[in-house]
Amino acid sequence: MATFLSSVLLLVLRTYAAPPEHVQVWPGGWTQAPGEAGNETLTPSLVPPPGTAQHAPHSIIIGVRKGGTRALLEMLDIHPEVAAAATEVHFFDWDENYVRGLEWYREQMPYSYPHQITVEKTPGYFTSPAAPARICAMNPSIKLLLILRDPTERVVSDYTQVYFNRLENRKPVQAIERMLVKNGALNTRYKAIQRSLYDVHMRNWLQYFPLRQIHIVDGDTLIRDPLPELQRVERFLDLPPRIHASNFYFNQTKGFYCIRSDGHERCLHESKGRPHPPVNGTVLRQLRSYLRQHNRDFYRLIGRTFNWH
Ligand code: A3P
């Protein structure tokens, strides 16, 4: 609890500098025109590098929220043949964006060279009832990446993210047990729990895409040992092997792997890998037991098991 409280304090002291991931910034690949340096507000006078163009994605990271989607995208972006969208586009899950049409969607993509593939990630797609049909309508042979972690752990991570967002927006917060339990029973309508019902969401995707088109990344393994997971993704996307052990180093302070690429070292934003609050043991057991059957059903659907308790 002490670490959780101290990180809450840190957050309050900091200046909330990072934009939420869905806030649109200029797509990656743009270069600044001469004379623009130091300009605080980005203007449309930015020019794309010669020989580049914007393309609809070749692959989409569809989720799951808090599964490690940012880590996966940033790590995949090490690959010289990958152009990753800078922000979450929310095209297939937000109606107000979907009505803008595919041309608008393409315009949100990074500028890429002809030898590169475009990858976008929006974790909300996995749990969106509309997203699978819409993505299929755009490209039925698209390759989908789904990163999952222990669904109980994911619930706590989801709560933690909302908790910090509410703090930032000076909204009241509640203890996790207040969200997980209603009238003495597990509150199965709590959105964070609903999002962890992987079997329910997966069934919807499998109505539109064969399993071989959905590569599942083990988010728990990605935290402990990212390279093998990234190598599997390279093979799934038919990319030559260009991501190596030297691209990762463990940062003791952050407690996570960080990225070394093009002579630069960087860790994920501080909102990734935050300490979780302690959860009452009885409530946690109730949650685990509720998710157990859903996990089994999910294993059956995908023909693979995970070490989720
Ligand atoms: P926590 O912050 O709860 O630990 P997403 O990007 O989908 O929101 O997922 C966030 C999660 O990515 C983090 O959840 C963290 O556990 C996980 N993660 C995986 N690899 C990471 C890395 N190298 N650095 C930071 N977080 C990482």
Coordinates of C-alpha atoms and ligand atoms in Angstrom, one line a residue:
M1 CA 0.0 0.0 0.0
A2 CA 2.9 2.3 0.8
T3 CA 4.3 2.1 -2.7
F4 CA 0.9 2.6 -4.2
L5 CA 0.3 5.7 -2.0
S6 CA 3.7 7.1 -2.8
S7 CA 3.1 6.7 -6.6
V8 CA -0.2 8.5 -6.1
L9 CA 1.6 11.3 -4.4
L10 CA 4.2 11.4 -7.2
L11 CA 1.4 11.7 -9.7
V12 CA -0.2 14.6 -7.9
L13 CA 3.1 16.4 -7.8
R14 CA 3.9 15.9 -11.4
T15 CA 2.4 18.1 -14.1
Y16 CA 0.3 15.5 -15.9
A17 CA 2.4 16.2 -19.0
A18 CA 1.6 13.1 -21.2
P19 CA -1.5 13.3 -23.4
P20 CA -3.9 10.4 -23.2
E21 CA -3.1 7.8 -25.8
H22 CA -6.2 8.6 -27.9
V23 CA -5.4 12.3 -28.2
Q24 CA -4.4 12.8 -31.8
V25 CA -0.9 14.0 -32.5
W26 CA 0.8 14.1 -35.8
P27 CA 1.4 10.6 -37.2
G28 CA 5.0 9.3 -36.9
G29 CA 7.2 9.8 -39.8
W30 CA 6.7 13.5 -40.3
T31 CA 9.8 15.7 -40.2
Q32 CA 9.9 19.3 -39.1
A33 CA 10.3 21.9 -41.9
P34 CA 13.3 24.2 -41.5
G35 CA 12.5 27.1 -39.2
E36 CA 9.9 25.1 -37.3
A37 CA 12.2 24.0 -34.5
G38 CA 11.1 25.2 -31.1
N39 CA 7.6 26.0 -32.3
E40 CA 5.4 24.8 -29.4
T41 CA 2.3 24.2 -31.5
L42 CA 2.7 21.7 -34.3
T43 CA 1.5 23.2 -37.6
P44 CA 0.5 21.6 -40.9
S45 CA 3.7 23.0 -42.4
L46 CA 5.4 19.7 -41.4
V47 CA 6.4 17.7 -44.4
P48 CA 6.5 14.0 -44.9
P49 CA 9.8 12.4 -45.9
P50 CA 10.2 12.0 -49.7
G51 CA 9.2 8.6 -51.0
T52 CA 6.8 7.9 -48.1
A53 CA 3.0 7.5 -48.2
Q54 CA 0.2 6.6 -45.7
H55 CA -1.4 3.2 -45.9
A56 CA -4.2 1.3 -44.2
P57 CA -2.6 -1.0 -41.6
H58 CA -1.2 -4.4 -42.6
S59 CA -1.7 -5.5 -39.0
I60 CA -3.7 -4.2 -36.0
I61 CA -3.0 -4.8 -32.3
I62 CA -6.6 -5.2 -31.2
G63 CA -6.1 -5.4 -27.5
V64 CA -6.6 -6.2 -24.8
R65 CA -6.6 -3.0 -22.8
K66 CA -3.8 -3.2 -20.1
G67 CA -2.5 -6.3 -21.8
G68 CA 0.8 -4.7 -22.7
T69 CA -0.3 -3.2 -26.0
R70 CA 2.0 -0.2 -25.9
A71 CA 5.0 -2.3 -25.0
L72 CA 4.2 -4.6 -27.9
L73 CA 3.8 -1.8 -30.4
E74 CA 6.9 0.1 -29.3
M75 CA 9.0 -3.1 -29.3
L76 CA 7.7 -4.1 -32.7
D77 CA 8.6 -0.6 -33.9
I78 CA 12.2 -1.4 -33.4
H79 CA 11.9 -3.4 -36.6
P80 CA 13.1 -1.3 -39.6
E81 CA 10.3 -2.6 -41.7
V82 CA 7.6 -1.5 -39.3
A83 CA 5.9 1.9 -39.3
A84 CA 3.8 2.2 -36.1
A85 CA 0.9 4.7 -35.6
A86 CA 1.8 7.1 -32.9
T87 CA -1.6 7.2 -31.1
E88 CA -4.7 5.0 -30.7
V89 CA -6.9 5.8 -33.6
H90 CA -10.2 4.3 -32.3
F91 CA -11.6 4.0 -35.8
F92 CA -13.5 0.7 -35.5
D93 CA -14.8 1.1 -32.0
W94 CA -15.9 4.8 -31.9
D95 CA -18.9 5.5 -34.1
E96 CA -18.0 9.2 -34.4
N97 CA -14.7 8.2 -36.0
Y98 CA -16.1 5.3 -38.1
V99 CA -18.5 7.6 -39.9
R100 CA -15.5 9.6 -41.1
G101 CA -14.7 6.8 -43.5
L102 CA -11.7 4.7 -44.5
E103 CA -9.9 7.6 -46.2
W104 CA -9.9 9.4 -42.8
Y105 CA -8.6 6.3 -41.2
R106 CA -5.7 6.0 -43.7
E107 CA -4.8 9.6 -43.1
Q108 CA -4.3 8.8 -39.4
M109 CA -1.5 6.3 -40.3
P110 CA 2.2 7.1 -40.2
Y111 CA 4.1 7.9 -43.4
S112 CA 5.9 4.7 -44.4
Y113 CA 8.5 3.7 -47.0
P114 CA 7.5 1.0 -49.6
H115 CA 9.4 -1.7 -47.7
Q116 CA 7.6 -1.1 -44.5
I117 CA 4.3 -2.4 -43.1
T118 CA 1.9 -0.2 -41.1
V119 CA 0.8 -1.3 -37.7
E120 CA -1.8 0.5 -35.5
K121 CA -3.0 -0.4 -32.0
T122 CA -6.3 0.4 -30.3
P123 CA -6.9 -1.9 -27.3
G124 CA -10.6 -1.0 -27.3
Y125 CA -11.1 -3.0 -30.5
F126 CA -11.0 -6.4 -28.7
T127 CA -14.0 -5.7 -26.5
S128 CA -15.9 -3.7 -29.1
P129 CA -19.0 -5.6 -30.4
A130 CA -18.7 -3.7 -33.7
A131 CA -15.0 -3.8 -34.4
P132 CA -14.6 -7.4 -35.9
A133 CA -17.2 -6.9 -38.6
R134 CA -15.9 -3.5 -39.5
I135 CA -12.3 -4.6 -39.7
C136 CA -13.3 -7.6 -41.8
A137 CA -15.2 -5.3 -44.1
M138 CA -12.1 -3.3 -44.6
N139 CA -9.7 -6.3 -45.1
P140 CA -10.8 -9.8 -44.4
S141 CA -7.2 -11.1 -44.6
I142 CA -5.6 -8.6 -42.3
K143 CA -3.3 -10.0 -39.6
L144 CA -4.4 -9.4 -36.0
L145 CA -2.3 -9.2 -32.9
L146 CA -3.9 -9.8 -29.5
I147 CA -1.8 -9.4 -26.4
L148 CA -3.4 -10.9 -23.2
R149 CA -2.3 -11.2 -19.6
D150 CA -3.7 -13.0 -16.6
P151 CA -7.3 -11.6 -16.6
T152 CA -7.4 -11.1 -12.8
E153 CA -4.2 -9.1 -13.0
R154 CA -5.7 -7.2 -15.9
V155 CA -8.7 -6.2 -13.8
V156 CA -6.5 -4.7 -11.2
S157 CA -4.4 -3.0 -13.8
D158 CA -7.6 -1.6 -15.4
Y159 CA -8.8 -0.3 -12.1
T160 CA -5.4 1.3 -11.4
Q161 CA -5.5 3.1 -14.8
V162 CA -9.0 4.5 -14.2
Y163 CA -8.0 5.4 -10.6
F164 CA -5.0 7.5 -11.8
N165 CA -7.1 9.1 -14.6
R166 CA -9.7 10.1 -12.1
L167 CA -7.1 11.6 -9.8
E168 CA -5.7 13.6 -12.7
N169 CA -9.2 14.9 -13.5
R170 CA -9.7 15.6 -9.8
K171 CA -12.7 13.2 -9.7
P172 CA -13.5 11.1 -6.6
V173 CA -11.9 7.7 -6.4
Q174 CA -13.0 4.5 -4.7
A175 CA -11.1 1.5 -3.2
I176 CA -10.9 -1.4 -5.6
E177 CA -13.1 -3.6 -3.3
R178 CA -15.9 -1.0 -3.7
M179 CA -15.8 -1.6 -7.4
L180 CA -15.5 -5.3 -7.3
V181 CA -18.2 -6.0 -4.8
K182 CA -21.8 -4.9 -4.8
N183 CA -24.4 -6.0 -2.3
G184 CA -22.0 -8.6 -0.9
A185 CA -21.4 -10.4 -4.2
L186 CA -18.9 -10.0 -7.0
N187 CA -20.0 -7.1 -9.2
T188 CA -19.8 -9.0 -12.5
R189 CA -21.2 -5.9 -14.3
Y190 CA -18.1 -3.9 -13.5
K191 CA -16.5 -3.0 -16.8
A192 CA -13.0 -4.0 -15.8
I193 CA -14.3 -7.6 -15.1
Q194 CA -16.4 -7.6 -18.4
R195 CA -13.2 -6.7 -20.3
S196 CA -11.4 -9.7 -18.8
L197 CA -14.0 -12.2 -20.2
Y198 CA -11.7 -13.2 -23.0
D199 CA -13.9 -16.1 -24.2
V200 CA -16.9 -13.8 -24.7
H201 CA -15.0 -11.3 -26.8
M202 CA -13.0 -13.9 -28.7
R203 CA -16.2 -15.7 -29.9
N204 CA -17.2 -12.5 -31.6
W205 CA -13.8 -12.2 -33.5
L206 CA -13.9 -15.8 -34.5
Q207 CA -17.2 -15.2 -36.3
Y208 CA -15.2 -13.0 -38.8
F209 CA -11.6 -14.2 -38.7
P210 CA -10.1 -17.7 -38.6
L211 CA -7.9 -18.4 -35.6
R212 CA -4.7 -18.5 -37.8
Q213 CA -5.2 -14.8 -38.5
I214 CA -5.2 -13.8 -34.8
H215 CA -1.8 -14.2 -33.2
I216 CA -1.9 -14.2 -29.4
V217 CA 1.0 -12.7 -27.6
D218 CA 1.5 -13.7 -24.0
G219 CA 1.6 -10.4 -22.1
D220 CA 3.0 -12.0 -18.9
T221 CA 5.9 -13.5 -20.8
L222 CA 6.5 -10.2 -22.7
I223 CA 7.1 -8.5 -19.3
R224 CA 9.6 -11.2 -18.2
D225 CA 11.4 -11.9 -21.5
P226 CA 10.2 -9.8 -24.5
L227 CA 12.5 -11.2 -27.2
P228 CA 10.9 -14.6 -27.9
E229 CA 7.5 -13.0 -28.0
L230 CA 8.7 -10.4 -30.5
Q231 CA 10.4 -13.1 -32.6
R232 CA 7.1 -15.0 -32.8
V233 CA 5.4 -11.8 -34.0
E234 CA 8.1 -11.2 -36.6
R235 CA 7.4 -14.7 -38.0
F236 CA 3.6 -14.2 -37.9
L237 CA 4.0 -11.0 -39.9
D238 CA 6.4 -12.6 -42.3
L239 CA 9.1 -10.0 -41.3
P240 CA 12.8 -10.9 -41.5
P241 CA 14.3 -11.3 -38.1
R242 CA 15.7 -7.9 -37.1
I243 CA 14.8 -7.6 -33.4
H244 CA 17.6 -8.9 -31.2
A245 CA 18.5 -9.3 -27.5
S246 CA 20.6 -6.2 -27.7
N247 CA 17.5 -4.2 -28.3
F248 CA 16.3 -4.8 -24.7
Y249 CA 17.8 -4.0 -21.4
F250 CA 16.3 -4.4 -17.9
N251 CA 15.9 -1.1 -16.0
Q252 CA 16.1 -1.9 -12.3
T253 CA 14.5 1.4 -11.3
K254 CA 11.5 0.9 -13.5
G255 CA 11.4 -2.9 -12.9
F256 CA 10.7 -3.5 -16.6
Y257 CA 12.6 -4.1 -19.8
C258 CA 13.3 -0.9 -21.8
I259 CA 14.2 -0.4 -25.5
R260 CA 17.6 0.2 -27.1
S261 CA 17.3 1.1 -30.7
D262 CA 19.2 3.4 -33.2
G263 CA 21.6 4.4 -30.4
H264 CA 18.9 5.5 -28.1
E265 CA 17.6 4.0 -24.8
R266 CA 14.0 4.5 -23.7
C267 CA 11.6 3.1 -21.2
L268 CA 7.8 3.2 -21.6
H269 CA 5.9 6.1 -20.1
E270 CA 5.6 6.2 -16.3
S271 CA 1.9 5.2 -16.6
K272 CA 3.0 1.8 -17.9
G273 CA 4.2 -0.5 -15.1
R274 CA 2.6 1.3 -12.2
P275 CA 2.4 -0.4 -8.8
H276 CA -1.0 -2.0 -8.2
P277 CA -3.0 -1.5 -5.0
P278 CA -3.3 -4.5 -2.6
V279 CA -6.6 -6.3 -2.9
N280 CA -8.5 -8.0 -0.1
G281 CA -7.7 -11.7 -0.3
T282 CA -11.3 -12.9 -0.2
V283 CA -12.4 -10.6 -2.9
L284 CA -9.5 -11.6 -5.1
R285 CA -10.3 -15.3 -4.6
Q286 CA -13.9 -14.5 -5.6
L287 CA -12.7 -12.8 -8.8
R288 CA -10.3 -15.6 -9.7
S289 CA -13.0 -18.2 -9.2
Y290 CA -15.4 -16.3 -11.4
L291 CA -12.9 -16.0 -14.2
R292 CA -11.8 -19.6 -14.0
Q293 CA -14.5 -21.1 -16.2
H294 CA -14.2 -18.2 -18.7
N295 CA -10.5 -18.9 -18.9
R296 CA -11.1 -22.6 -19.6
D297 CA -13.7 -21.7 -22.3
F298 CA -11.1 -19.4 -23.8
Y299 CA -8.4 -22.1 -23.8
R300 CA -10.8 -24.4 -25.6
L301 CA -11.6 -21.7 -28.2
I302 CA -8.0 -21.1 -29.1
G303 CA -6.6 -24.6 -28.5
R304 CA -3.9 -23.3 -26.1
T305 CA -3.6 -22.8 -22.4
F306 CA -2.0 -20.1 -20.2
N307 CA -0.7 -20.1 -16.7
W308 CA -3.6 -18.0 -15.4
H309 CA -4.8 -18.9 -11.9
Ligands
A3P1 P1 0.6 -2.1 -15.4 O1 0.8 -0.6 -15.6 O2 -0.7 -2.4 -14.8 O3 1.7 -2.8 -14.8 P2 -1.2 -1.3 -22.1 O4 -0.1 -0.7 -22.8 O5 -2.0 -2.2 -22.9 O6 -2.1 -0.3 -21.4 O7 -0.6 -2.2 -21.0 C1 0.1 -1.7 -19.9 C2 0.8 -2.8 -19.2 O8 2.0 -3.2 -20.0 C3 1.4 -2.4 -17.9 O9 0.5 -2.7 -16.9 C4 2.7 -3.3 -17.8 O10 2.5 -4.4 -16.8 C5 2.8 -4.0 -19.2 N1 4.1 -3.9 -19.7 C6 4.6 -5.0 -20.5 N2 5.9 -4.7 -20.8 C7 6.2 -3.5 -20.3 C8 7.4 -2.7 -20.3 N3 8.5 -3.2 -20.9 N4 7.4 -1.5 -19.6 C9 6.3 -1.1 -19.0 N5 5.1 -1.8 -18.9 C10 5.1 -3.0 -19.6

